Amino acid sequence: MADSDRLAAAFEEHRDHLRAVAYRLLGSLTDADDAVQDTWLRLAGADTSEVQNLRGWLTTVVARVSLNMLRSRRYRHEDPVGDSWPADAEAAGAVAGPGGAGRAARAGDPEDEAVLADSVGLALLVVLDTLSPAERLAFVLHDMFAMPFTEVAAVLGRSTEAARQLASRARRRVRGAPSPDRAADMARQREVAAAFLAASRGGDLSVLVGLLDSDVILTADAAAAPTGKPVLLRGAELVARGALASSGRAGHSQLALVDGAAGIVFAPAGRLQAVLALTVSPERRITAIDVIAEPDRLRRLRLAVLPD
């Protein structure tokens, strides 16, 4: 077996671990796969003859790559939604790297995404997204993957004590994560949002009406309306018919957390164009829909794409 084949085989042994680390750091499967791919490229170009612990070396590299991605995202005020939502061609394509061109792209696999999301917990993902890049990295690497603070500090380029303090600060934030009641509320919102999206895709007017409160209000900003003027619709029948009129978008839409609540994002070919922020009542009815398409408003949203 050639050295390159042995290196690729060794990398494949750790791929799932590296992907899990990157996902928890980035909150996006596509970003995580990009980070893992970058890690492979760095491994392929490095002299690892003196490396005693390849898993640890790779974890450090993928963590540094993820940290750079987090910092870049914050600097550019970007959300991971567009990059977490590959175009159909990308989802059906192949990823270069160990395994060759026949390796199927994994970022678009709903079952795969659901497993990762459930392993972290949606509530925790929302909380992690509020941390600074350094806090998130310190907490994830130490508390979730048991990396010693000396190694965490090396990734961050800070002292061991500074890394310890970052993790402690993040831990306090995480302890304030949503309670079981809040988690149940989020699950209820997600269930209703999923049903609304499915009914929109299927063009089922009666189901849409049943999911909407009789006095539901839909507002849309000027960028979201064909007329270029803000829109306000009131009543289940009217709002449902409006949803059907936009059913063509539903096939390119996906569930998301919008500022910590259930919603839907429309991002064809990975380009975020509109967000539906939903308000769901305890009775499992949608009482308000805010359609957001103005770029400035979209940039201010905190978004995380969810599997259907």
PDB file of C-alpha atoms in Angstrom:
ATOM      1  CA  MET A   1       0.000   0.000   0.000  1.00  0.00           C
ATOM      2  CA  ALA A   2       1.367   3.422  -0.970  1.00  0.00           C
ATOM      3  CA  ASP A   3       2.090   6.011   1.701  1.00  0.00           C
ATOM      4  CA  SER A   4      -0.721   8.196   0.359  1.00  0.00           C
ATOM      5  CA  ASP A   5      -3.169   5.291   0.656  1.00  0.00           C
ATOM      6  CA  ARG A   6      -2.076   4.599   4.237  1.00  0.00           C
ATOM      7  CA  LEU A   7      -2.500   8.284   5.088  1.00  0.00           C
ATOM      8  CA  ALA A   8      -5.977   8.351   3.538  1.00  0.00           C
ATOM      9  CA  ALA A   9      -6.977   5.205   5.409  1.00  0.00           C
ATOM     10  CA  ALA A  10      -5.728   6.656   8.696  1.00  0.00           C
ATOM     11  CA  PHE A  11      -7.667   9.859   8.052  1.00  0.00           C
ATOM     12  CA  GLU A  12     -10.863   7.931   7.311  1.00  0.00           C
ATOM     13  CA  GLU A  13     -10.619   6.264  10.730  1.00  0.00           C
ATOM     14  CA  HIS A  14     -11.001   9.694  12.335  1.00  0.00           C
ATOM     15  CA  ARG A  15     -13.340  11.391   9.843  1.00  0.00           C
ATOM     16  CA  ASP A  16     -16.538  10.940  11.878  1.00  0.00           C
ATOM     17  CA  HIS A  17     -14.848  12.262  15.017  1.00  0.00           C
ATOM     18  CA  LEU A  18     -13.499  15.298  13.162  1.00  0.00           C
ATOM     19  CA  ARG A  19     -16.888  15.969  11.605  1.00  0.00           C
ATOM     20  CA  ALA A  20     -18.567  15.806  15.013  1.00  0.00           C
ATOM     21  CA  VAL A  21     -16.057  18.287  16.456  1.00  0.00           C
ATOM     22  CA  ALA A  22     -16.475  20.670  13.519  1.00  0.00           C
ATOM     23  CA  TYR A  23     -20.272  20.422  13.608  1.00  0.00           C
ATOM     24  CA  ARG A  24     -20.455  21.311  17.277  1.00  0.00           C
ATOM     25  CA  LEU A  25     -18.120  24.228  16.691  1.00  0.00           C
ATOM     26  CA  LEU A  26     -19.803  25.529  13.529  1.00  0.00           C
ATOM     27  CA  GLY A  27     -23.446  24.437  13.828  1.00  0.00           C
ATOM     28  CA  SER A  28     -23.556  23.719  10.090  1.00  0.00           C
ATOM     29  CA  LEU A  29     -23.039  20.387   8.376  1.00  0.00           C
ATOM     30  CA  THR A  30     -21.709  21.875   5.173  1.00  0.00           C
ATOM     31  CA  ASP A  31     -19.289  24.110   7.073  1.00  0.00           C
ATOM     32  CA  ALA A  32     -18.242  21.078   9.114  1.00  0.00           C
ATOM     33  CA  ASP A  33     -17.562  19.058   5.967  1.00  0.00           C
ATOM     34  CA  ASP A  34     -15.566  21.970   4.545  1.00  0.00           C
ATOM     35  CA  ALA A  35     -13.494  22.097   7.731  1.00  0.00           C
ATOM     36  CA  VAL A  36     -12.860  18.343   7.575  1.00  0.00           C
ATOM     37  CA  GLN A  37     -11.876  18.603   3.920  1.00  0.00           C
ATOM     38  CA  ASP A  38      -9.461  21.435   4.730  1.00  0.00           C
ATOM     39  CA  THR A  39      -8.018  19.281   7.502  1.00  0.00           C
ATOM     40  CA  TRP A  40      -7.374  16.464   5.014  1.00  0.00           C
ATOM     41  CA  LEU A  41      -5.600  18.856   2.655  1.00  0.00           C
ATOM     42  CA  ARG A  42      -3.387  20.057   5.481  1.00  0.00           C
ATOM     43  CA  LEU A  43      -2.630  16.497   6.511  1.00  0.00           C
ATOM     44  CA  ALA A  44      -1.753  15.534   2.948  1.00  0.00           C
ATOM     45  CA  GLY A  45       0.714  18.414   2.738  1.00  0.00           C
ATOM     46  CA  ALA A  46       2.283  17.997   6.174  1.00  0.00           C
ATOM     47  CA  ASP A  47       5.199  15.981   7.460  1.00  0.00           C
ATOM     48  CA  THR A  48       3.604  13.796  10.135  1.00  0.00           C
ATOM     49  CA  SER A  49       6.521  11.430  10.634  1.00  0.00           C
ATOM     50  CA  GLU A  50       7.027  12.784  14.163  1.00  0.00           C
ATOM     51  CA  VAL A  51       3.324  12.811  15.088  1.00  0.00           C
ATOM     52  CA  GLN A  52       2.669  10.304  17.867  1.00  0.00           C
ATOM     53  CA  ASN A  53      -1.084  10.908  18.258  1.00  0.00           C
ATOM     54  CA  LEU A  54      -2.690  11.429  14.843  1.00  0.00           C
ATOM     55  CA  ARG A  55      -6.205  11.768  16.272  1.00  0.00           C
ATOM     56  CA  GLY A  56      -5.069  14.559  18.588  1.00  0.00           C
ATOM     57  CA  TRP A  57      -3.131  16.256  15.791  1.00  0.00           C
ATOM     58  CA  LEU A  58      -6.150  16.139  13.469  1.00  0.00           C
ATOM     59  CA  THR A  59      -8.492  17.380  16.199  1.00  0.00           C
ATOM     60  CA  THR A  60      -6.233  20.369  16.774  1.00  0.00           C
ATOM     61  CA  VAL A  61      -6.134  21.139  13.052  1.00  0.00           C
ATOM     62  CA  VAL A  62      -9.897  20.869  12.522  1.00  0.00           C
ATOM     63  CA  ALA A  63     -10.454  23.013  15.610  1.00  0.00           C
ATOM     64  CA  ARG A  64      -8.142  25.726  14.279  1.00  0.00           C
ATOM     65  CA  VAL A  65      -9.821  25.615  10.874  1.00  0.00           C
ATOM     66  CA  SER A  66     -13.247  25.860  12.532  1.00  0.00           C
ATOM     67  CA  LEU A  67     -12.109  28.720  14.733  1.00  0.00           C
ATOM     68  CA  ASN A  68     -10.967  30.664  11.689  1.00  0.00           C
ATOM     69  CA  MET A  69     -14.329  30.017  10.032  1.00  0.00           C
ATOM     70  CA  LEU A  70     -16.196  31.195  13.120  1.00  0.00           C
ATOM     71  CA  ARG A  71     -14.128  34.354  13.350  1.00  0.00           C
ATOM     72  CA  SER A  72     -14.595  35.057   9.644  1.00  0.00           C
ATOM     73  CA  ARG A  73     -18.338  34.527   9.979  1.00  0.00           C
ATOM     74  CA  ARG A  74     -18.570  36.976  12.882  1.00  0.00           C
ATOM     75  CA  TYR A  75     -16.391  39.521  11.108  1.00  0.00           C
ATOM     76  CA  ARG A  76     -18.544  39.467   7.980  1.00  0.00           C
ATOM     77  CA  HIS A  77     -21.783  39.244  10.007  1.00  0.00           C
ATOM     78  CA  GLU A  78     -22.700  36.098   8.090  1.00  0.00           C
ATOM     79  CA  ASP A  79     -25.106  33.383   9.119  1.00  0.00           C
ATOM     80  CA  PRO A  80     -24.416  29.727   8.363  1.00  0.00           C
ATOM     81  CA  VAL A  81     -27.762  29.210   6.610  1.00  0.00           C
ATOM     82  CA  GLY A  82     -26.698  29.678   3.009  1.00  0.00           C
ATOM     83  CA  ASP A  83     -23.621  27.508   3.386  1.00  0.00           C
ATOM     84  CA  SER A  84     -25.570  24.845   5.254  1.00  0.00           C
ATOM     85  CA  TRP A  85     -27.978  24.480   2.378  1.00  0.00           C
ATOM     86  CA  PRO A  86     -26.267  23.121  -0.723  1.00  0.00           C
ATOM     87  CA  ALA A  87     -27.829  23.378  -4.136  1.00  0.00           C
ATOM     88  CA  ASP A  88     -29.417  20.231  -5.521  1.00  0.00           C
ATOM     89  CA  ALA A  89     -26.429  19.645  -7.783  1.00  0.00           C
ATOM     90  CA  GLU A  90     -24.030  19.962  -4.867  1.00  0.00           C
ATOM     91  CA  ALA A  91     -26.098  17.658  -2.689  1.00  0.00           C
ATOM     92  CA  ALA A  92     -26.057  14.998  -5.398  1.00  0.00           C
ATOM     93  CA  GLY A  93     -22.396  15.512  -6.258  1.00  0.00           C
ATOM     94  CA  ALA A  94     -19.185  14.202  -4.823  1.00  0.00           C
ATOM     95  CA  VAL A  95     -16.644  15.468  -2.340  1.00  0.00           C
ATOM     96  CA  ALA A  96     -12.977  15.371  -3.244  1.00  0.00           C
ATOM     97  CA  GLY A  97     -10.511  13.888  -0.823  1.00  0.00           C
ATOM     98  CA  PRO A  98      -9.831  10.445   0.650  1.00  0.00           C
ATOM     99  CA  GLY A  99     -12.082   7.903  -1.025  1.00  0.00           C
ATOM    100  CA  GLY A 100     -11.920   9.554  -4.449  1.00  0.00           C
ATOM    101  CA  ALA A 101     -14.544  11.216  -6.600  1.00  0.00           C
ATOM    102  CA  GLY A 102     -17.123   8.543  -5.858  1.00  0.00           C
ATOM    103  CA  ARG A 103     -17.510   9.647  -2.247  1.00  0.00           C
ATOM    104  CA  ALA A 104     -21.097  10.896  -1.913  1.00  0.00           C
ATOM    105  CA  ALA A 105     -21.670  14.328  -0.444  1.00  0.00           C
ATOM    106  CA  ARG A 106     -23.077  13.997   3.070  1.00  0.00           C
ATOM    107  CA  ALA A 107     -24.166  17.527   3.850  1.00  0.00           C
ATOM    108  CA  GLY A 108     -27.544  17.093   2.218  1.00  0.00           C
ATOM    109  CA  ASP A 109     -28.450  13.820   3.986  1.00  0.00           C
ATOM    110  CA  PRO A 110     -31.457  14.586   6.254  1.00  0.00           C
ATOM    111  CA  GLU A 111     -31.032  11.400   8.278  1.00  0.00           C
ATOM    112  CA  ASP A 112     -27.354  12.153   8.829  1.00  0.00           C
ATOM    113  CA  GLU A 113     -28.151  15.726   9.848  1.00  0.00           C
ATOM    114  CA  ALA A 114     -30.891  14.592  12.211  1.00  0.00           C
ATOM    115  CA  VAL A 115     -28.490  12.241  13.999  1.00  0.00           C
ATOM    116  CA  LEU A 116     -25.949  15.010  14.510  1.00  0.00           C
ATOM    117  CA  ALA A 117     -28.562  17.567  15.556  1.00  0.00           C
ATOM    118  CA  ASP A 118     -30.113  15.169  18.060  1.00  0.00           C
ATOM    119  CA  SER A 119     -26.696  14.292  19.466  1.00  0.00           C
ATOM    120  CA  VAL A 120     -26.094  17.940  20.326  1.00  0.00           C
ATOM    121  CA  GLY A 121     -29.638  19.063  21.114  1.00  0.00           C
ATOM    122  CA  LEU A 122     -31.344  21.938  19.365  1.00  0.00           C
ATOM    123  CA  ALA A 123     -31.526  24.021  22.517  1.00  0.00           C
ATOM    124  CA  LEU A 124     -27.773  23.653  23.052  1.00  0.00           C
ATOM    125  CA  LEU A 125     -27.031  24.603  19.450  1.00  0.00           C
ATOM    126  CA  VAL A 126     -28.955  27.830  19.960  1.00  0.00           C
ATOM    127  CA  VAL A 127     -26.998  28.621  23.126  1.00  0.00           C
ATOM    128  CA  LEU A 128     -23.654  27.756  21.521  1.00  0.00           C
ATOM    129  CA  ASP A 129     -24.444  30.209  18.746  1.00  0.00           C
ATOM    130  CA  THR A 130     -24.563  33.040  21.315  1.00  0.00           C
ATOM    131  CA  LEU A 131     -21.002  32.380  22.505  1.00  0.00           C
ATOM    132  CA  SER A 132     -17.934  34.082  21.132  1.00  0.00           C
ATOM    133  CA  PRO A 133     -15.760  31.899  18.870  1.00  0.00           C
ATOM    134  CA  ALA A 134     -13.148  31.474  21.617  1.00  0.00           C
ATOM    135  CA  GLU A 135     -15.776  30.592  24.255  1.00  0.00           C
ATOM    136  CA  ARG A 136     -17.441  28.112  21.941  1.00  0.00           C
ATOM    137  CA  LEU A 137     -14.178  26.415  21.072  1.00  0.00           C
ATOM    138  CA  ALA A 138     -13.006  26.193  24.688  1.00  0.00           C
ATOM    139  CA  PHE A 139     -16.318  24.738  25.850  1.00  0.00           C
ATOM    140  CA  VAL A 140     -16.761  22.279  22.986  1.00  0.00           C
ATOM    141  CA  LEU A 141     -13.204  20.950  22.989  1.00  0.00           C
ATOM    142  CA  HIS A 142     -12.899  20.623  26.769  1.00  0.00           C
ATOM    143  CA  ASP A 143     -16.409  19.878  28.006  1.00  0.00           C
ATOM    144  CA  MET A 144     -17.684  17.856  25.037  1.00  0.00           C
ATOM    145  CA  PHE A 145     -14.492  16.202  23.789  1.00  0.00           C
ATOM    146  CA  ALA A 146     -12.361  16.149  26.953  1.00  0.00           C
ATOM    147  CA  MET A 147      -9.401  17.945  25.393  1.00  0.00           C
ATOM    148  CA  PRO A 148      -6.971  19.154  28.101  1.00  0.00           C
ATOM    149  CA  PHE A 149      -6.869  22.911  28.639  1.00  0.00           C
ATOM    150  CA  THR A 150      -3.189  22.961  27.679  1.00  0.00           C
ATOM    151  CA  GLU A 151      -4.162  21.768  24.192  1.00  0.00           C
ATOM    152  CA  VAL A 152      -7.204  24.044  24.028  1.00  0.00           C
ATOM    153  CA  ALA A 153      -4.949  26.966  24.904  1.00  0.00           C
ATOM    154  CA  ALA A 154      -2.575  26.007  22.087  1.00  0.00           C
ATOM    155  CA  VAL A 155      -5.426  26.072  19.567  1.00  0.00           C
ATOM    156  CA  LEU A 156      -6.584  29.475  20.812  1.00  0.00           C
ATOM    157  CA  GLY A 157      -3.108  30.915  21.136  1.00  0.00           C
ATOM    158  CA  ARG A 158      -3.810  31.894  24.750  1.00  0.00           C
ATOM    159  CA  SER A 159      -2.653  30.818  28.173  1.00  0.00           C
ATOM    160  CA  THR A 160      -4.024  27.708  29.854  1.00  0.00           C
ATOM    161  CA  GLU A 161      -5.726  29.848  32.488  1.00  0.00           C
ATOM    162  CA  ALA A 162      -7.347  32.026  29.827  1.00  0.00           C
ATOM    163  CA  ALA A 163      -8.711  28.903  28.102  1.00  0.00           C
ATOM    164  CA  ARG A 164     -10.041  27.661  31.430  1.00  0.00           C
ATOM    165  CA  GLN A 165     -11.815  30.978  32.047  1.00  0.00           C
ATOM    166  CA  LEU A 166     -13.342  30.963  28.563  1.00  0.00           C
ATOM    167  CA  ALA A 167     -14.771  27.485  29.118  1.00  0.00           C
ATOM    168  CA  SER A 168     -16.067  28.487  32.541  1.00  0.00           C
ATOM    169  CA  ARG A 169     -17.802  31.545  31.111  1.00  0.00           C
ATOM    170  CA  ALA A 170     -19.324  29.450  28.329  1.00  0.00           C
ATOM    171  CA  ARG A 171     -20.414  26.813  30.843  1.00  0.00           C
ATOM    172  CA  ARG A 172     -22.352  29.413  32.827  1.00  0.00           C
ATOM    173  CA  ARG A 173     -24.138  30.468  29.628  1.00  0.00           C
ATOM    174  CA  VAL A 174     -24.941  26.884  28.747  1.00  0.00           C
ATOM    175  CA  ARG A 175     -26.326  26.213  32.217  1.00  0.00           C
ATOM    176  CA  GLY A 176     -28.816  28.957  31.487  1.00  0.00           C
ATOM    177  CA  ALA A 177     -30.002  27.022  28.434  1.00  0.00           C
ATOM    178  CA  PRO A 178     -33.708  26.473  27.887  1.00  0.00           C
ATOM    179  CA  SER A 179     -35.479  24.465  30.577  1.00  0.00           C
ATOM    180  CA  PRO A 180     -37.312  21.207  29.772  1.00  0.00           C
ATOM    181  CA  ASP A 181     -40.492  23.254  29.359  1.00  0.00           C
ATOM    182  CA  ARG A 182     -38.754  25.548  26.883  1.00  0.00           C
ATOM    183  CA  ALA A 183     -37.320  22.547  25.042  1.00  0.00           C
ATOM    184  CA  ALA A 184     -40.817  21.046  24.780  1.00  0.00           C
ATOM    185  CA  ASP A 185     -42.097  24.376  23.489  1.00  0.00           C
ATOM    186  CA  MET A 186     -39.396  24.429  20.818  1.00  0.00           C
ATOM    187  CA  ALA A 187     -40.314  20.879  19.795  1.00  0.00           C
ATOM    188  CA  ARG A 188     -43.960  21.914  19.477  1.00  0.00           C
ATOM    189  CA  GLN A 189     -43.046  24.924  17.359  1.00  0.00           C
ATOM    190  CA  ARG A 190     -40.875  22.782  15.126  1.00  0.00           C
ATOM    191  CA  GLU A 191     -43.661  20.228  14.627  1.00  0.00           C
ATOM    192  CA  VAL A 192     -46.121  22.932  13.568  1.00  0.00           C
ATOM    193  CA  ALA A 193     -43.564  24.607  11.277  1.00  0.00           C
ATOM    194  CA  ALA A 194     -42.774  21.254   9.644  1.00  0.00           C
ATOM    195  CA  ALA A 195     -46.469  20.601   9.038  1.00  0.00           C
ATOM    196  CA  PHE A 196     -46.912  24.081   7.555  1.00  0.00           C
ATOM    197  CA  LEU A 197     -43.965  23.596   5.203  1.00  0.00           C
ATOM    198  CA  ALA A 198     -45.178  20.141   4.134  1.00  0.00           C
ATOM    199  CA  ALA A 199     -48.690  21.460   3.447  1.00  0.00           C
ATOM    200  CA  SER A 200     -47.248  24.359   1.449  1.00  0.00           C
ATOM    201  CA  ARG A 201     -45.177  21.949  -0.643  1.00  0.00           C
ATOM    202  CA  GLY A 202     -48.201  19.726  -1.189  1.00  0.00           C
ATOM    203  CA  GLY A 203     -50.595  22.556  -1.973  1.00  0.00           C
ATOM    204  CA  ASP A 204     -53.023  21.377   0.740  1.00  0.00           C
ATOM    205  CA  LEU A 205     -55.256  24.343   1.527  1.00  0.00           C
ATOM    206  CA  SER A 206     -57.385  22.617   4.183  1.00  0.00           C
ATOM    207  CA  VAL A 207     -54.316  21.525   6.172  1.00  0.00           C
ATOM    208  CA  LEU A 208     -52.844  25.020   5.948  1.00  0.00           C
ATOM    209  CA  VAL A 209     -56.065  26.583   7.221  1.00  0.00           C
ATOM    210  CA  GLY A 210     -56.136  24.067  10.079  1.00  0.00           C
ATOM    211  CA  LEU A 211     -52.614  25.035  11.148  1.00  0.00           C
ATOM    212  CA  LEU A 212     -53.407  28.756  11.232  1.00  0.00           C
ATOM    213  CA  ASP A 213     -55.183  30.655  13.971  1.00  0.00           C
ATOM    214  CA  SER A 214     -58.426  32.168  12.701  1.00  0.00           C
ATOM    215  CA  ASP A 215     -57.027  35.655  13.360  1.00  0.00           C
ATOM    216  CA  VAL A 216     -53.510  34.946  12.077  1.00  0.00           C
ATOM    217  CA  ILE A 217     -51.621  37.970  10.757  1.00  0.00           C
ATOM    218  CA  LEU A 218     -49.027  37.781   8.001  1.00  0.00           C
ATOM    219  CA  THR A 219     -46.705  40.733   7.456  1.00  0.00           C
ATOM    220  CA  ALA A 220     -44.146  40.974   4.667  1.00  0.00           C
ATOM    221  CA  ASP A 221     -41.571  43.698   4.167  1.00  0.00           C
ATOM    222  CA  ALA A 222     -41.245  45.542   0.863  1.00  0.00           C
ATOM    223  CA  ALA A 223     -38.459  43.285  -0.410  1.00  0.00           C
ATOM    224  CA  ALA A 224     -40.623  40.210   0.103  1.00  0.00           C
ATOM    225  CA  ALA A 225     -43.651  41.507  -1.799  1.00  0.00           C
ATOM    226  CA  PRO A 226     -43.955  41.455  -5.622  1.00  0.00           C
ATOM    227  CA  THR A 227     -45.405  44.981  -5.484  1.00  0.00           C
ATOM    228  CA  GLY A 228     -42.378  46.337  -3.648  1.00  0.00           C
ATOM    229  CA  LYS A 229     -44.621  47.547  -0.829  1.00  0.00           C
ATOM    230  CA  PRO A 230     -45.150  46.058   2.648  1.00  0.00           C
ATOM    231  CA  VAL A 231     -48.031  43.589   2.869  1.00  0.00           C
ATOM    232  CA  LEU A 232     -50.421  42.709   5.680  1.00  0.00           C
ATOM    233  CA  LEU A 233     -52.850  39.774   5.470  1.00  0.00           C
ATOM    234  CA  ARG A 234     -55.279  38.769   8.200  1.00  0.00           C
ATOM    235  CA  GLY A 235     -57.297  35.569   8.608  1.00  0.00           C
ATOM    236  CA  ALA A 236     -56.572  31.870   8.113  1.00  0.00           C
ATOM    237  CA  GLU A 237     -58.170  31.535   4.672  1.00  0.00           C
ATOM    238  CA  LEU A 238     -56.414  34.562   3.197  1.00  0.00           C
ATOM    239  CA  VAL A 239     -53.024  33.686   4.646  1.00  0.00           C
ATOM    240  CA  ALA A 240     -53.343  30.042   3.552  1.00  0.00           C
ATOM    241  CA  ARG A 241     -54.135  31.096  -0.015  1.00  0.00           C
ATOM    242  CA  GLY A 242     -51.136  33.403   0.079  1.00  0.00           C
ATOM    243  CA  ALA A 243     -48.974  30.463   1.150  1.00  0.00           C
ATOM    244  CA  LEU A 244     -50.291  28.408  -1.763  1.00  0.00           C
ATOM    245  CA  ALA A 245     -49.504  31.243  -4.151  1.00  0.00           C
ATOM    246  CA  SER A 246     -45.884  30.964  -3.000  1.00  0.00           C
ATOM    247  CA  SER A 247     -45.830  27.153  -2.953  1.00  0.00           C
ATOM    248  CA  GLY A 248     -43.165  27.127  -5.658  1.00  0.00           C
ATOM    249  CA  ARG A 249     -40.717  28.434  -3.072  1.00  0.00           C
ATOM    250  CA  ALA A 250     -41.603  25.743  -0.550  1.00  0.00           C
ATOM    251  CA  GLY A 251     -39.616  23.118  -2.426  1.00  0.00           C
ATOM    252  CA  HIS A 252     -36.494  25.214  -1.919  1.00  0.00           C
ATOM    253  CA  SER A 253     -37.293  26.076   1.692  1.00  0.00           C
ATOM    254  CA  GLN A 254     -36.201  24.443   4.910  1.00  0.00           C
ATOM    255  CA  LEU A 255     -37.006  24.497   8.603  1.00  0.00           C
ATOM    256  CA  ALA A 256     -34.830  26.762  10.731  1.00  0.00           C
ATOM    257  CA  LEU A 257     -34.472  28.351  14.113  1.00  0.00           C
ATOM    258  CA  VAL A 258     -35.054  32.083  13.693  1.00  0.00           C
ATOM    259  CA  ASP A 259     -33.748  33.976  16.718  1.00  0.00           C
ATOM    260  CA  GLY A 260     -34.391  30.841  18.759  1.00  0.00           C
ATOM    261  CA  ALA A 261     -37.930  30.184  17.501  1.00  0.00           C
ATOM    262  CA  ALA A 262     -39.344  27.993  14.753  1.00  0.00           C
ATOM    263  CA  GLY A 263     -39.285  29.347  11.235  1.00  0.00           C
ATOM    264  CA  ILE A 264     -38.631  28.632   7.576  1.00  0.00           C
ATOM    265  CA  VAL A 265     -35.854  29.878   5.314  1.00  0.00           C
ATOM    266  CA  PHE A 266     -35.916  30.202   1.519  1.00  0.00           C
ATOM    267  CA  ALA A 267     -32.413  29.900   0.110  1.00  0.00           C
ATOM    268  CA  PRO A 268     -32.285  28.511  -3.429  1.00  0.00           C
ATOM    269  CA  ALA A 269     -28.797  27.396  -4.455  1.00  0.00           C
ATOM    270  CA  GLY A 270     -27.584  28.305  -0.978  1.00  0.00           C
ATOM    271  CA  ARG A 271     -28.404  32.021  -1.289  1.00  0.00           C
ATOM    272  CA  LEU A 272     -30.605  33.276   1.527  1.00  0.00           C
ATOM    273  CA  GLN A 273     -33.485  35.284   0.059  1.00  0.00           C
ATOM    274  CA  ALA A 274     -36.299  35.205   2.611  1.00  0.00           C
ATOM    275  CA  VAL A 275     -37.172  34.059   6.113  1.00  0.00           C
ATOM    276  CA  LEU A 276     -40.577  33.240   7.589  1.00  0.00           C
ATOM    277  CA  ALA A 277     -40.568  33.887  11.327  1.00  0.00           C
ATOM    278  CA  LEU A 278     -43.485  31.995  12.867  1.00  0.00           C
ATOM    279  CA  THR A 279     -45.311  32.588  16.140  1.00  0.00           C
ATOM    280  CA  VAL A 280     -46.948  29.387  17.404  1.00  0.00           C
ATOM    281  CA  SER A 281     -49.557  29.351  20.176  1.00  0.00           C
ATOM    282  CA  PRO A 282     -49.789  26.724  22.950  1.00  0.00           C
ATOM    283  CA  GLU A 283     -52.776  25.386  21.005  1.00  0.00           C
ATOM    284  CA  ARG A 284     -50.443  24.527  18.102  1.00  0.00           C
ATOM    285  CA  ARG A 285     -51.767  27.235  15.834  1.00  0.00           C
ATOM    286  CA  ILE A 286     -49.690  29.775  13.937  1.00  0.00           C
ATOM    287  CA  THR A 287     -50.802  33.201  15.116  1.00  0.00           C
ATOM    288  CA  ALA A 288     -48.329  35.345  13.154  1.00  0.00           C
ATOM    289  CA  ILE A 289     -45.989  35.059  10.181  1.00  0.00           C
ATOM    290  CA  ASP A 290     -43.356  37.685   9.485  1.00  0.00           C
ATOM    291  CA  VAL A 291     -41.866  37.374   5.995  1.00  0.00           C
ATOM    292  CA  ILE A 292     -38.423  38.996   5.955  1.00  0.00           C
ATOM    293  CA  ALA A 293     -36.451  39.649   2.789  1.00  0.00           C
ATOM    294  CA  GLU A 294     -34.782  43.028   3.267  1.00  0.00           C
ATOM    295  CA  PRO A 295     -31.004  42.394   3.368  1.00  0.00           C
ATOM    296  CA  ASP A 296     -30.424  44.516   6.475  1.00  0.00           C
ATOM    297  CA  ARG A 297     -33.120  42.635   8.390  1.00  0.00           C
ATOM    298  CA  LEU A 298     -31.827  39.266   7.226  1.00  0.00           C
ATOM    299  CA  ARG A 299     -28.315  40.080   8.402  1.00  0.00           C
ATOM    300  CA  ARG A 300     -29.578  40.817  11.911  1.00  0.00           C
ATOM    301  CA  LEU A 301     -31.279  37.436  12.287  1.00  0.00           C
ATOM    302  CA  ARG A 302     -29.704  34.547  14.151  1.00  0.00           C
ATOM    303  CA  LEU A 303     -30.419  31.480  12.036  1.00  0.00           C
ATOM    304  CA  ALA A 304     -29.747  27.765  12.228  1.00  0.00           C
ATOM    305  CA  VAL A 305     -31.051  25.373   9.589  1.00  0.00           C
ATOM    306  CA  LEU A 306     -32.794  22.232  10.853  1.00  0.00           C
ATOM    307  CA  PRO A 307     -33.513  18.904   9.185  1.00  0.00           C
ATOM    308  CA  ASP A 308     -37.146  18.476   8.121  1.00  0.00           C
TER     309      ASP A 308
END
